[in-house]
PDB file of C-alpha atoms in Angstrom:
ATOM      1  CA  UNK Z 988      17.789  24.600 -17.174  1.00  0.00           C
ATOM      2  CA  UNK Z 989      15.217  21.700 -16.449  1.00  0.00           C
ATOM      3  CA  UNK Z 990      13.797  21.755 -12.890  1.00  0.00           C
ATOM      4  CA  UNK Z 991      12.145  18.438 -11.515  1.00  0.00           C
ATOM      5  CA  UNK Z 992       9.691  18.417  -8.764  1.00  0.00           C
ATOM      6  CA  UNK Z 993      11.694  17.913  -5.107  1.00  0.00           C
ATOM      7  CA  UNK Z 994      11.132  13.858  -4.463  1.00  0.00           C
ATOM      8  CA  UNK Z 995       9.426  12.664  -1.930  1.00  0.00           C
ATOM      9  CA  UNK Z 996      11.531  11.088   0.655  1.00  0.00           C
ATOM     10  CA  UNK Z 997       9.005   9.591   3.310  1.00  0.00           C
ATOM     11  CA  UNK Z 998       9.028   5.535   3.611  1.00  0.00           C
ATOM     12  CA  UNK Z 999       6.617   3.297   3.946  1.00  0.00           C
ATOM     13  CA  UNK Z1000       6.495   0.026   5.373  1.00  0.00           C
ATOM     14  CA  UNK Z1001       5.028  -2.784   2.666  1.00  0.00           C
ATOM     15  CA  UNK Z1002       5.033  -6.278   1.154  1.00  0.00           C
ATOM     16  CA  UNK Z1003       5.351  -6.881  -2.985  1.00  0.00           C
ATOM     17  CA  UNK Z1004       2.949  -9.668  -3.302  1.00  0.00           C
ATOM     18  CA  UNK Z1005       3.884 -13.553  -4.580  1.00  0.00           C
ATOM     19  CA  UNK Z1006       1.609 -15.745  -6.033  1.00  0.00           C
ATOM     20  CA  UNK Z1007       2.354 -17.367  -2.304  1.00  0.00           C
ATOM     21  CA  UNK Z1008       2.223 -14.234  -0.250  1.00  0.00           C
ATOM     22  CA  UNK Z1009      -0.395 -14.969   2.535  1.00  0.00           C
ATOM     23  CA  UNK Z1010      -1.003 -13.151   5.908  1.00  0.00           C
ATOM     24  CA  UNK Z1011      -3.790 -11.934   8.225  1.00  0.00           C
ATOM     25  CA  UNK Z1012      -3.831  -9.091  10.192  1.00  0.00           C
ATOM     26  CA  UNK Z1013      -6.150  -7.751  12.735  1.00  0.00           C
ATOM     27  CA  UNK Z1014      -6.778  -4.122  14.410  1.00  0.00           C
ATOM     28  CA  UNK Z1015      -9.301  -2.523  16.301  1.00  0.00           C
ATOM     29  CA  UNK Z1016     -10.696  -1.352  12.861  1.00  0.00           C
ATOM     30  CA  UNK Z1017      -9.996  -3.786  10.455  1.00  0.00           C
ATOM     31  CA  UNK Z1018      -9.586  -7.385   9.738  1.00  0.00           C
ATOM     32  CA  UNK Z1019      -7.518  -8.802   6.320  1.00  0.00           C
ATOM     33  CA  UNK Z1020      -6.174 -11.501   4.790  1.00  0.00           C
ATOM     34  CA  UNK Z1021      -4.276 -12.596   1.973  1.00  0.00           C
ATOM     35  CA  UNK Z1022      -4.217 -16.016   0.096  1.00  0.00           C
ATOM     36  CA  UNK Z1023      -4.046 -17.087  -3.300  1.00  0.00           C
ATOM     37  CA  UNK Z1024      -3.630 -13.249  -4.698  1.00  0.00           C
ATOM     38  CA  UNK Z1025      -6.570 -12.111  -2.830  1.00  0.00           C
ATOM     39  CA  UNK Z1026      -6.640  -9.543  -0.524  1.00  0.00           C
ATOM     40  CA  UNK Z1027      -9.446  -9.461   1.776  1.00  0.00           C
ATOM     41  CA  UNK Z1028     -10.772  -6.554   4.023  1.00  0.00           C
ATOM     42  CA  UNK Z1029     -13.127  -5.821   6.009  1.00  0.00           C
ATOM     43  CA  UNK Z1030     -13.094  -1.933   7.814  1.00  0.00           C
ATOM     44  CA  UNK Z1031     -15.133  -0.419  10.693  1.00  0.00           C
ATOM     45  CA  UNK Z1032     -15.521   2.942  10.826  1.00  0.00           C
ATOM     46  CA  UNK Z1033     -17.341   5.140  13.486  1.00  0.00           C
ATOM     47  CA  UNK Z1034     -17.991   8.837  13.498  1.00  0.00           C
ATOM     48  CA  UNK Z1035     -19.706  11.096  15.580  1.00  0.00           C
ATOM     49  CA  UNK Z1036     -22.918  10.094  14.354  1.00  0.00           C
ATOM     50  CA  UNK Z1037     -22.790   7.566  12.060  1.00  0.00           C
ATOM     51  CA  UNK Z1038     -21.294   3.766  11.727  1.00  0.00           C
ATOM     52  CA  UNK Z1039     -20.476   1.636   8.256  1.00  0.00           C
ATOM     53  CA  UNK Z1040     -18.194  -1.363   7.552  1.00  0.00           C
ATOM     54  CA  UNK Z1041     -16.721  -1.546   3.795  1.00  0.00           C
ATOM     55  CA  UNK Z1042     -16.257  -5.564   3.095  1.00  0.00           C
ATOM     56  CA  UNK Z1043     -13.386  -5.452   0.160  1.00  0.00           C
ATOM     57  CA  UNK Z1044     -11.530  -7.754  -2.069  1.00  0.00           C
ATOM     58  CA  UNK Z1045      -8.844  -6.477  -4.493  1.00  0.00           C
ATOM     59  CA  UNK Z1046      -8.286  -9.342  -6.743  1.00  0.00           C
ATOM     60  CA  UNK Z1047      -4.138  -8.541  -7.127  1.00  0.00           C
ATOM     61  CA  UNK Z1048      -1.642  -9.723  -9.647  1.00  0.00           C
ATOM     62  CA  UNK Z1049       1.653 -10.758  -8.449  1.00  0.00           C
ATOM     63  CA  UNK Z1050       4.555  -7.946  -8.001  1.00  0.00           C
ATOM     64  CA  UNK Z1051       1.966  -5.371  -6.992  1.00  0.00           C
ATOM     65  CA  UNK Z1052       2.659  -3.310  -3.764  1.00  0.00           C
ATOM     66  CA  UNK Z1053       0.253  -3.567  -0.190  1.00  0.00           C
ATOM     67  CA  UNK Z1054       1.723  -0.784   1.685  1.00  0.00           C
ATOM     68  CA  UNK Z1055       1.060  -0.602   5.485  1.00  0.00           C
ATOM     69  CA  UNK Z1056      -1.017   2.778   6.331  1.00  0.00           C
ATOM     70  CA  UNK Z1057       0.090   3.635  10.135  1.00  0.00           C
ATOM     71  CA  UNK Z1058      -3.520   5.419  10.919  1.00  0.00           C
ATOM     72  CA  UNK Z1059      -5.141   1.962  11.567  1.00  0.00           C
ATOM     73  CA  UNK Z1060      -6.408   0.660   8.191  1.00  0.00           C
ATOM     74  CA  UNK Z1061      -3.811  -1.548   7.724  1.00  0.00           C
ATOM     75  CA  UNK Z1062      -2.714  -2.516   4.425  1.00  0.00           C
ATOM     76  CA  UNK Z1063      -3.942  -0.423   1.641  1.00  0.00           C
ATOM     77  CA  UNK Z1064      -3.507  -0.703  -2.095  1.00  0.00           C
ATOM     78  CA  UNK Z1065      -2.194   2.423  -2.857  1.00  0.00           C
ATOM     79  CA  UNK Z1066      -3.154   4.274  -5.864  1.00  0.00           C
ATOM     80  CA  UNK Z1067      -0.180   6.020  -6.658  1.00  0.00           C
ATOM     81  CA  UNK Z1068       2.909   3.586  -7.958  1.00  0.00           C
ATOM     82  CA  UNK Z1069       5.552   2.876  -4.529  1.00  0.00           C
ATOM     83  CA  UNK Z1070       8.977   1.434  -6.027  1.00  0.00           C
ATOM     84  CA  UNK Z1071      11.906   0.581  -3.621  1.00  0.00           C
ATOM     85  CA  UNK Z1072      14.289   3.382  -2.546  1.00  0.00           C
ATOM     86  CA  UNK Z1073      16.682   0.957  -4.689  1.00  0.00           C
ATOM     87  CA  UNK Z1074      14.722   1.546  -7.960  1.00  0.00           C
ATOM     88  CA  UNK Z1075      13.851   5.378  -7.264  1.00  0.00           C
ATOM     89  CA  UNK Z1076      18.020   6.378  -7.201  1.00  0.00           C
ATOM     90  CA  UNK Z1077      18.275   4.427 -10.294  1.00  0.00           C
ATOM     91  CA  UNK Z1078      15.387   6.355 -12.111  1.00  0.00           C
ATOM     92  CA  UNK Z1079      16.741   9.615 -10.757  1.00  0.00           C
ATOM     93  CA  UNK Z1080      20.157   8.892 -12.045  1.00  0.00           C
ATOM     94  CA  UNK Z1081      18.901   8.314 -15.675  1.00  0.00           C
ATOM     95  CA  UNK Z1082      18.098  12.150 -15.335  1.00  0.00           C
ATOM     96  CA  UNK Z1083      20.845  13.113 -13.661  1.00  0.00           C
ATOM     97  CA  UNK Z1084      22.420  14.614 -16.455  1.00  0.00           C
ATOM     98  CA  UNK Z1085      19.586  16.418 -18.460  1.00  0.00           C
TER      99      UNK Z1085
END
């Protein structure tokens, strides 16, 4: 018998980006935007006893995923590959059978 590791079922909110994909957004922590396939981001963080702002740009290529972190950093791009729920059945029912 082959066992698979249970899936992980939690959702996330996100955008796949266009070449025309733009937006801004704007939080108590962060400010981004998003034009021309750049993503732009600058992040405050505070701690007990120290301060720092990270100023980022993720130079991205069209079809990759921004997903929306709910903790206040906004959009993030993740590390780990996100795929619709649409294309995650599909590659679990190519195994289906094994």
């Amino acid at each position: 018998m082959i066992f698979i590791r249970k899936p992980n079922v939690d959702l996330y909110h996100g955008i796949i980006v266009e070449k025309d994909t733009t937006f801004e957004y704007e939080n108590e922590n962060v400010k981004q935007t998003l034009k021309d396939l750049v993503f732009h981001s600058i992040t405050k963080v505070k701690g007990e006893t120290f301060e720092s702002t990270y100023d980022t740009t993720i130079y991205l290529k069209e079809g990759e995923v921004l997903v929306f972190e709910e903790e206040g950093r906004g959009y993030i791009k993740p590390v780990e590959q996100f795929v619709t729920v649409k294309e995650a059945v599909e590659e679990l029912k190519c195994i289906e059978d094994l």
